[in-house]
């Protein structure tokens, strides 16, 4: 679990494909990403997080690996039981 992409992933938006690949330990179409946001999150703002992940996925050529992308209306930087349940289902 992470709220904002950490380096090197967070440094990949805008990078060319070869540069992004050099900084990735692995990338491939068999990856599965789930992003779950709170619409009112001030710690990991929705627009910044979305743009960073989208840029990294695009730089690596793996945009199809984002399997779940949910924004919870009115939720801040918190996790509630339905979020955890959905995450466990996704992992299994």
mmCIF file of N, CA and C in Angstrom:
data_model
loop_
_atom_site.group_PDB
_atom_site.id
_atom_site.type_symbol
_atom_site.label_atom_id
_atom_site.label_comp_id
_atom_site.label_asym_id
_atom_site.label_seq_id
_atom_site.Cartn_x
_atom_site.Cartn_y
_atom_site.Cartn_z
ATOM 1 N N UNK A 1 0.848 -1.175 0.000
ATOM 2 C CA UNK A 1 0.000 0.000 0.000
ATOM 3 C C UNK A 1 0.888 1.230 0.000
ATOM 4 N N UNK A 2 0.513 2.163 -0.810
ATOM 5 C CA UNK A 2 1.234 3.415 -0.895
ATOM 6 C C UNK A 2 0.250 4.470 -1.350
ATOM 7 N N UNK A 3 0.460 5.677 -0.921
ATOM 8 C CA UNK A 3 -0.473 6.712 -1.328
ATOM 9 C C UNK A 3 0.029 7.504 -2.522
ATOM 10 N N UNK A 4 1.309 7.702 -2.622
ATOM 11 C CA UNK A 4 1.892 8.425 -3.747
ATOM 12 C C UNK A 4 3.021 7.566 -4.291
ATOM 13 N N UNK A 5 3.145 7.464 -5.611
ATOM 14 C CA UNK A 5 4.217 6.638 -6.173
ATOM 15 C C UNK A 5 5.595 7.094 -5.694
ATOM 16 N N UNK A 6 6.363 6.154 -5.189
ATOM 17 C CA UNK A 6 7.710 6.434 -4.711
ATOM 18 C C UNK A 6 8.709 6.297 -5.850
ATOM 19 N N UNK A 7 9.895 6.927 -5.716
ATOM 20 C CA UNK A 7 10.923 6.742 -6.731
ATOM 21 C C UNK A 7 11.304 5.275 -6.839
ATOM 22 N N UNK A 8 11.618 4.772 -7.992
ATOM 23 C CA UNK A 8 11.716 5.500 -9.247
ATOM 24 C C UNK A 8 10.379 5.673 -9.971
ATOM 25 N N UNK A 9 9.307 5.009 -9.530
ATOM 26 C CA UNK A 9 8.026 5.096 -10.228
ATOM 27 C C UNK A 9 7.541 6.536 -10.334
ATOM 28 N N UNK A 10 7.663 7.283 -9.265
ATOM 29 C CA UNK A 10 7.210 8.669 -9.269
ATOM 30 C C UNK A 10 8.023 9.579 -10.157
ATOM 31 N N UNK A 11 9.223 9.134 -10.540
ATOM 32 C CA UNK A 11 10.080 9.928 -11.421
ATOM 33 C C UNK A 11 9.871 9.602 -12.896
ATOM 34 N N UNK A 12 9.041 8.635 -13.215
ATOM 35 C CA UNK A 12 8.894 8.165 -14.592
ATOM 36 C C UNK A 12 7.980 8.999 -15.481
ATOM 37 N N UNK A 13 6.972 9.689 -14.941
ATOM 38 C CA UNK A 13 6.126 10.462 -15.849
ATOM 39 C C UNK A 13 6.946 11.422 -16.698
ATOM 40 N N UNK A 14 6.720 11.379 -17.986
ATOM 41 C CA UNK A 14 7.448 12.226 -18.916
ATOM 42 C C UNK A 14 8.753 11.624 -19.408
ATOM 43 N N UNK A 15 9.190 10.522 -18.818
ATOM 44 C CA UNK A 15 10.431 9.875 -19.247
ATOM 45 C C UNK A 15 10.184 9.118 -20.545
ATOM 46 N N UNK A 16 11.237 8.988 -21.340
ATOM 47 C CA UNK A 16 11.062 8.174 -22.545
ATOM 48 C C UNK A 16 11.084 6.700 -22.144
ATOM 49 N N UNK A 17 10.600 5.851 -23.035
ATOM 50 C CA UNK A 17 10.424 4.434 -22.738
ATOM 51 C C UNK A 17 11.724 3.777 -22.279
ATOM 52 N N UNK A 18 12.824 4.032 -22.948
ATOM 53 C CA UNK A 18 14.095 3.393 -22.576
ATOM 54 C C UNK A 18 14.572 3.845 -21.199
ATOM 55 N N UNK A 19 14.423 5.129 -20.902
ATOM 56 C CA UNK A 19 14.823 5.636 -19.585
ATOM 57 C C UNK A 19 13.951 5.022 -18.491
ATOM 58 N N UNK A 20 12.657 4.954 -18.733
ATOM 59 C CA UNK A 20 11.746 4.362 -17.749
ATOM 60 C C UNK A 20 12.072 2.889 -17.535
ATOM 61 N N UNK A 21 12.318 2.158 -18.612
ATOM 62 C CA UNK A 21 12.646 0.732 -18.503
ATOM 63 C C UNK A 21 13.935 0.519 -17.718
ATOM 64 N N UNK A 22 14.905 1.389 -17.906
ATOM 65 C CA UNK A 22 16.177 1.285 -17.195
ATOM 66 C C UNK A 22 15.973 1.410 -15.688
ATOM 67 N N UNK A 23 15.021 2.238 -15.282
ATOM 68 C CA UNK A 23 14.779 2.478 -13.857
ATOM 69 C C UNK A 23 13.776 1.517 -13.231
ATOM 70 N N UNK A 24 13.190 0.645 -14.025
ATOM 71 C CA UNK A 24 12.195 -0.299 -13.504
ATOM 72 C C UNK A 24 12.850 -1.647 -13.244
ATOM 73 N N UNK A 25 12.553 -2.247 -12.102
ATOM 74 C CA UNK A 25 13.068 -3.586 -11.837
ATOM 75 C C UNK A 25 12.249 -4.625 -12.583
ATOM 76 N N UNK A 26 10.988 -4.314 -12.856
ATOM 77 C CA UNK A 26 10.130 -5.201 -13.638
ATOM 78 C C UNK A 26 8.976 -4.383 -14.195
ATOM 79 N N UNK A 27 8.543 -4.736 -15.367
ATOM 80 C CA UNK A 27 7.335 -4.162 -15.948
ATOM 81 C C UNK A 27 6.818 -5.172 -16.955
ATOM 82 N N UNK A 28 5.540 -5.285 -17.049
ATOM 83 C CA UNK A 28 4.952 -6.222 -17.998
ATOM 84 C C UNK A 28 3.443 -6.180 -17.918
ATOM 85 N N UNK A 29 2.804 -6.736 -18.921
ATOM 86 C CA UNK A 29 1.347 -6.720 -18.985
ATOM 87 C C UNK A 29 0.702 -7.638 -17.949
ATOM 88 N N UNK A 30 1.491 -8.450 -17.249
ATOM 89 C CA UNK A 30 0.924 -9.328 -16.228
ATOM 90 C C UNK A 30 0.859 -8.665 -14.848
ATOM 91 N N UNK A 31 1.245 -7.397 -14.765
ATOM 92 C CA UNK A 31 1.119 -6.674 -13.498
ATOM 93 C C UNK A 31 -0.347 -6.302 -13.291
ATOM 94 N N UNK A 32 -0.742 -6.134 -12.046
ATOM 95 C CA UNK A 32 -2.102 -5.729 -11.703
ATOM 96 C C UNK A 32 -2.038 -4.616 -10.669
ATOM 97 N N UNK A 33 -2.547 -3.453 -11.023
ATOM 98 C CA UNK A 33 -2.569 -2.331 -10.096
ATOM 99 C C UNK A 33 -3.990 -1.993 -9.698
ATOM 100 N N UNK A 34 -4.129 -1.594 -8.453
ATOM 101 C CA UNK A 34 -5.399 -1.117 -7.910
ATOM 102 C C UNK A 34 -5.120 0.219 -7.235
ATOM 103 N N UNK A 35 -5.852 1.239 -7.632
ATOM 104 C CA UNK A 35 -5.719 2.553 -7.008
ATOM 105 C C UNK A 35 -7.067 2.896 -6.392
ATOM 106 N N UNK A 36 -7.042 3.249 -5.130
ATOM 107 C CA UNK A 36 -8.254 3.561 -4.378
ATOM 108 C C UNK A 36 -8.025 4.909 -3.710
ATOM 109 N N UNK A 37 -8.799 5.907 -4.094
ATOM 110 C CA UNK A 37 -8.618 7.273 -3.599
ATOM 111 C C UNK A 37 -9.774 7.715 -2.727
ATOM 112 N N UNK A 38 -9.470 8.645 -1.854
ATOM 113 C CA UNK A 38 -10.502 9.451 -1.223
ATOM 114 C C UNK A 38 -10.561 10.761 -1.993
ATOM 115 N N UNK A 39 -11.731 11.131 -2.435
ATOM 116 C CA UNK A 39 -11.904 12.343 -3.236
ATOM 117 C C UNK A 39 -11.375 13.591 -2.525
ATOM 118 N N UNK A 40 -11.494 13.622 -1.206
ATOM 119 C CA UNK A 40 -11.098 14.797 -0.431
ATOM 120 C C UNK A 40 -9.765 14.611 0.288
ATOM 121 N N UNK A 41 -8.913 13.742 -0.211
ATOM 122 C CA UNK A 41 -7.612 13.470 0.402
ATOM 123 C C UNK A 41 -6.689 14.672 0.205
ATOM 124 N N UNK A 42 -6.242 15.266 1.298
ATOM 125 C CA UNK A 42 -5.316 16.396 1.205
ATOM 126 C C UNK A 42 -3.866 15.953 1.390
ATOM 127 N N UNK A 43 -3.643 14.720 1.821
ATOM 128 C CA UNK A 43 -2.288 14.200 1.997
ATOM 129 C C UNK A 43 -1.742 13.691 0.668
ATOM 130 N N UNK A 44 -2.550 12.950 -0.053
ATOM 131 C CA UNK A 44 -2.194 12.452 -1.389
ATOM 132 C C UNK A 44 -3.288 12.919 -2.345
ATOM 133 N N UNK A 45 -3.191 14.168 -2.804
ATOM 134 C CA UNK A 45 -4.257 14.722 -3.637
ATOM 135 C C UNK A 45 -4.543 13.868 -4.873
ATOM 136 N N UNK A 46 -5.817 13.684 -5.134
ATOM 137 C CA UNK A 46 -6.292 12.836 -6.218
ATOM 138 C C UNK A 46 -5.646 13.183 -7.551
ATOM 139 N N UNK A 47 -5.628 14.450 -7.921
ATOM 140 C CA UNK A 47 -5.117 14.828 -9.237
ATOM 141 C C UNK A 47 -3.630 14.517 -9.391
ATOM 142 N N UNK A 48 -2.860 14.743 -8.334
ATOM 143 C CA UNK A 48 -1.417 14.470 -8.404
ATOM 144 C C UNK A 48 -1.158 12.968 -8.476
ATOM 145 N N UNK A 49 -1.836 12.205 -7.642
ATOM 146 C CA UNK A 49 -1.652 10.753 -7.642
ATOM 147 C C UNK A 49 -2.051 10.152 -8.984
ATOM 148 N N UNK A 50 -3.207 10.544 -9.503
ATOM 149 C CA UNK A 50 -3.677 10.036 -10.800
ATOM 150 C C UNK A 50 -2.674 10.359 -11.904
ATOM 151 N N UNK A 51 -2.216 11.598 -11.946
ATOM 152 C CA UNK A 51 -1.295 12.018 -13.003
ATOM 153 C C UNK A 51 0.041 11.289 -12.911
ATOM 154 N N UNK A 52 0.530 11.084 -11.702
ATOM 155 C CA UNK A 52 1.819 10.412 -11.533
ATOM 156 C C UNK A 52 1.746 8.956 -11.966
ATOM 157 N N UNK A 53 0.729 8.234 -11.496
ATOM 158 C CA UNK A 53 0.590 6.838 -11.917
ATOM 159 C C UNK A 53 0.358 6.733 -13.418
ATOM 160 N N UNK A 54 -0.515 7.564 -13.960
ATOM 161 C CA UNK A 54 -0.794 7.516 -15.402
ATOM 162 C C UNK A 54 0.475 7.779 -16.203
ATOM 163 N N UNK A 55 1.271 8.748 -15.765
ATOM 164 C CA UNK A 55 2.517 9.057 -16.462
ATOM 165 C C UNK A 55 3.522 7.922 -16.400
ATOM 166 N N UNK A 56 3.627 7.281 -15.242
ATOM 167 C CA UNK A 56 4.553 6.149 -15.100
ATOM 168 C C UNK A 56 4.098 4.970 -15.949
ATOM 169 N N UNK A 57 2.809 4.652 -15.908
ATOM 170 C CA UNK A 57 2.294 3.533 -16.712
ATOM 171 C C UNK A 57 2.496 3.804 -18.197
ATOM 172 N N UNK A 58 2.262 5.050 -18.606
ATOM 173 C CA UNK A 58 2.444 5.405 -20.014
ATOM 174 C C UNK A 58 3.911 5.299 -20.410
ATOM 175 N N UNK A 59 4.801 5.799 -19.552
ATOM 176 C CA UNK A 59 6.235 5.751 -19.850
ATOM 177 C C UNK A 59 6.729 4.317 -20.014
ATOM 178 N N UNK A 60 6.153 3.383 -19.258
ATOM 179 C CA UNK A 60 6.550 1.974 -19.335
ATOM 180 C C UNK A 60 5.754 1.182 -20.368
ATOM 181 N N UNK A 61 4.727 1.795 -20.932
ATOM 182 C CA UNK A 61 3.901 1.087 -21.907
ATOM 183 C C UNK A 61 3.007 0.034 -21.274
ATOM 184 N N UNK A 62 2.560 0.274 -20.034
ATOM 185 C CA UNK A 62 1.745 -0.722 -19.326
ATOM 186 C C UNK A 62 0.430 -0.128 -18.809
ATOM 187 N N UNK A 63 -0.189 0.743 -19.573
ATOM 188 C CA UNK A 63 -1.413 1.401 -19.106
ATOM 189 C C UNK A 63 -2.543 0.415 -18.838
ATOM 190 N N UNK A 64 -2.541 -0.725 -19.490
ATOM 191 C CA UNK A 64 -3.610 -1.712 -19.293
ATOM 192 C C UNK A 64 -3.491 -2.477 -17.979
ATOM 193 N N UNK A 65 -2.441 -2.245 -17.205
ATOM 194 C CA UNK A 65 -2.271 -2.983 -15.948
ATOM 195 C C UNK A 65 -3.044 -2.363 -14.786
ATOM 196 N N UNK A 66 -3.633 -1.192 -15.004
ATOM 197 C CA UNK A 66 -4.480 -0.591 -13.971
ATOM 198 C C UNK A 66 -5.836 -1.270 -14.045
ATOM 199 N N UNK A 67 -6.062 -2.208 -13.148
ATOM 200 C CA UNK A 67 -7.267 -3.042 -13.177
ATOM 201 C C UNK A 67 -8.431 -2.429 -12.411
ATOM 202 N N UNK A 68 -8.119 -1.700 -11.329
ATOM 203 C CA UNK A 68 -9.159 -1.090 -10.497
ATOM 204 C C UNK A 68 -8.725 0.337 -10.193
ATOM 205 N N UNK A 69 -9.607 1.296 -10.437
ATOM 206 C CA UNK A 69 -9.331 2.689 -10.115
ATOM 207 C C UNK A 69 -10.612 3.289 -9.542
ATOM 208 N N UNK A 70 -10.648 3.444 -8.224
ATOM 209 C CA UNK A 70 -11.854 3.882 -7.528
ATOM 210 C C UNK A 70 -11.584 5.199 -6.808
ATOM 211 N N UNK A 71 -12.513 6.115 -6.910
ATOM 212 C CA UNK A 71 -12.475 7.344 -6.128
ATOM 213 C C UNK A 71 -13.712 7.372 -5.246
ATOM 214 N N UNK A 72 -13.489 7.430 -3.940
ATOM 215 C CA UNK A 72 -14.588 7.445 -2.980
ATOM 216 C C UNK A 72 -15.021 8.887 -2.710
ATOM 217 N N UNK A 73 -16.235 9.260 -3.096
ATOM 218 C CA UNK A 73 -16.728 10.615 -2.854
ATOM 219 C C UNK A 73 -16.731 10.948 -1.360
ATOM 220 N N UNK A 74 -16.251 12.154 -1.035
ATOM 221 C CA UNK A 74 -16.297 12.636 0.335
ATOM 222 C C UNK A 74 -15.305 12.009 1.298
ATOM 223 N N UNK A 75 -14.496 11.071 0.836
ATOM 224 C CA UNK A 75 -13.539 10.392 1.726
ATOM 225 C C UNK A 75 -12.205 11.125 1.714
ATOM 226 N N UNK A 76 -11.585 11.230 2.886
ATOM 227 C CA UNK A 76 -10.270 11.859 2.983
ATOM 228 C C UNK A 76 -9.191 10.782 2.908
ATOM 229 N N UNK A 77 -8.092 10.974 3.607
ATOM 230 C CA UNK A 77 -6.976 10.022 3.612
ATOM 231 C C UNK A 77 -7.231 8.976 4.695
ATOM 232 N N UNK A 78 -8.300 8.227 4.516
ATOM 233 C CA UNK A 78 -8.701 7.217 5.488
ATOM 234 C C UNK A 78 -9.023 5.918 4.763
ATOM 235 N N UNK A 79 -9.075 4.863 5.527
ATOM 236 C CA UNK A 79 -9.470 3.564 4.992
ATOM 237 C C UNK A 79 -10.597 3.040 5.861
ATOM 238 N N UNK A 80 -11.624 2.535 5.209
ATOM 239 C CA UNK A 80 -12.750 1.954 5.935
ATOM 240 C C UNK A 80 -12.895 0.495 5.509
ATOM 241 N N UNK A 81 -13.661 -0.264 6.261
ATOM 242 C CA UNK A 81 -13.773 -1.710 6.049
ATOM 243 C C UNK A 81 -14.055 -2.111 4.594
ATOM 244 N N UNK A 82 -14.980 -1.471 3.888
ATOM 245 C CA UNK A 82 -15.207 -1.887 2.489
ATOM 246 C C UNK A 82 -13.958 -1.740 1.614
ATOM 247 N N UNK A 83 -13.125 -0.740 1.913
ATOM 248 C CA UNK A 83 -11.880 -0.562 1.159
ATOM 249 C C UNK A 83 -10.950 -1.755 1.370
ATOM 250 N N UNK A 84 -10.788 -2.163 2.618
ATOM 251 C CA UNK A 84 -9.918 -3.294 2.948
ATOM 252 C C UNK A 84 -10.456 -4.577 2.323
ATOM 253 N N UNK A 85 -11.756 -4.782 2.414
ATOM 254 C CA UNK A 85 -12.371 -5.975 1.823
ATOM 255 C C UNK A 85 -12.112 -6.021 0.327
ATOM 256 N N UNK A 86 -12.295 -4.905 -0.363
ATOM 257 C CA UNK A 86 -12.068 -4.855 -1.816
ATOM 258 C C UNK A 86 -10.603 -5.112 -2.138
ATOM 259 N N UNK A 87 -9.693 -4.574 -1.336
ATOM 260 C CA UNK A 87 -8.270 -4.786 -1.573
ATOM 261 C C UNK A 87 -7.908 -6.261 -1.421
ATOM 262 N N UNK A 88 -8.418 -6.901 -0.381
ATOM 263 C CA UNK A 88 -8.144 -8.325 -0.165
ATOM 264 C C UNK A 88 -8.694 -9.149 -1.326
ATOM 265 N N UNK A 89 -9.885 -8.833 -1.799
ATOM 266 C CA UNK A 89 -10.459 -9.537 -2.955
ATOM 267 C C UNK A 89 -9.579 -9.358 -4.189
ATOM 268 N N UNK A 90 -9.064 -8.160 -4.372
ATOM 269 C CA UNK A 90 -8.201 -7.873 -5.518
ATOM 270 C C UNK A 90 -6.911 -8.685 -5.451
ATOM 271 N N UNK A 91 -6.323 -8.766 -4.271
ATOM 272 C CA UNK A 91 -5.061 -9.489 -4.102
ATOM 273 C C UNK A 91 -5.245 -10.983 -4.319
ATOM 274 N N UNK A 92 -6.356 -11.512 -3.855
ATOM 275 C CA UNK A 92 -6.599 -12.952 -3.997
ATOM 276 C C UNK A 92 -6.843 -13.285 -5.430
#
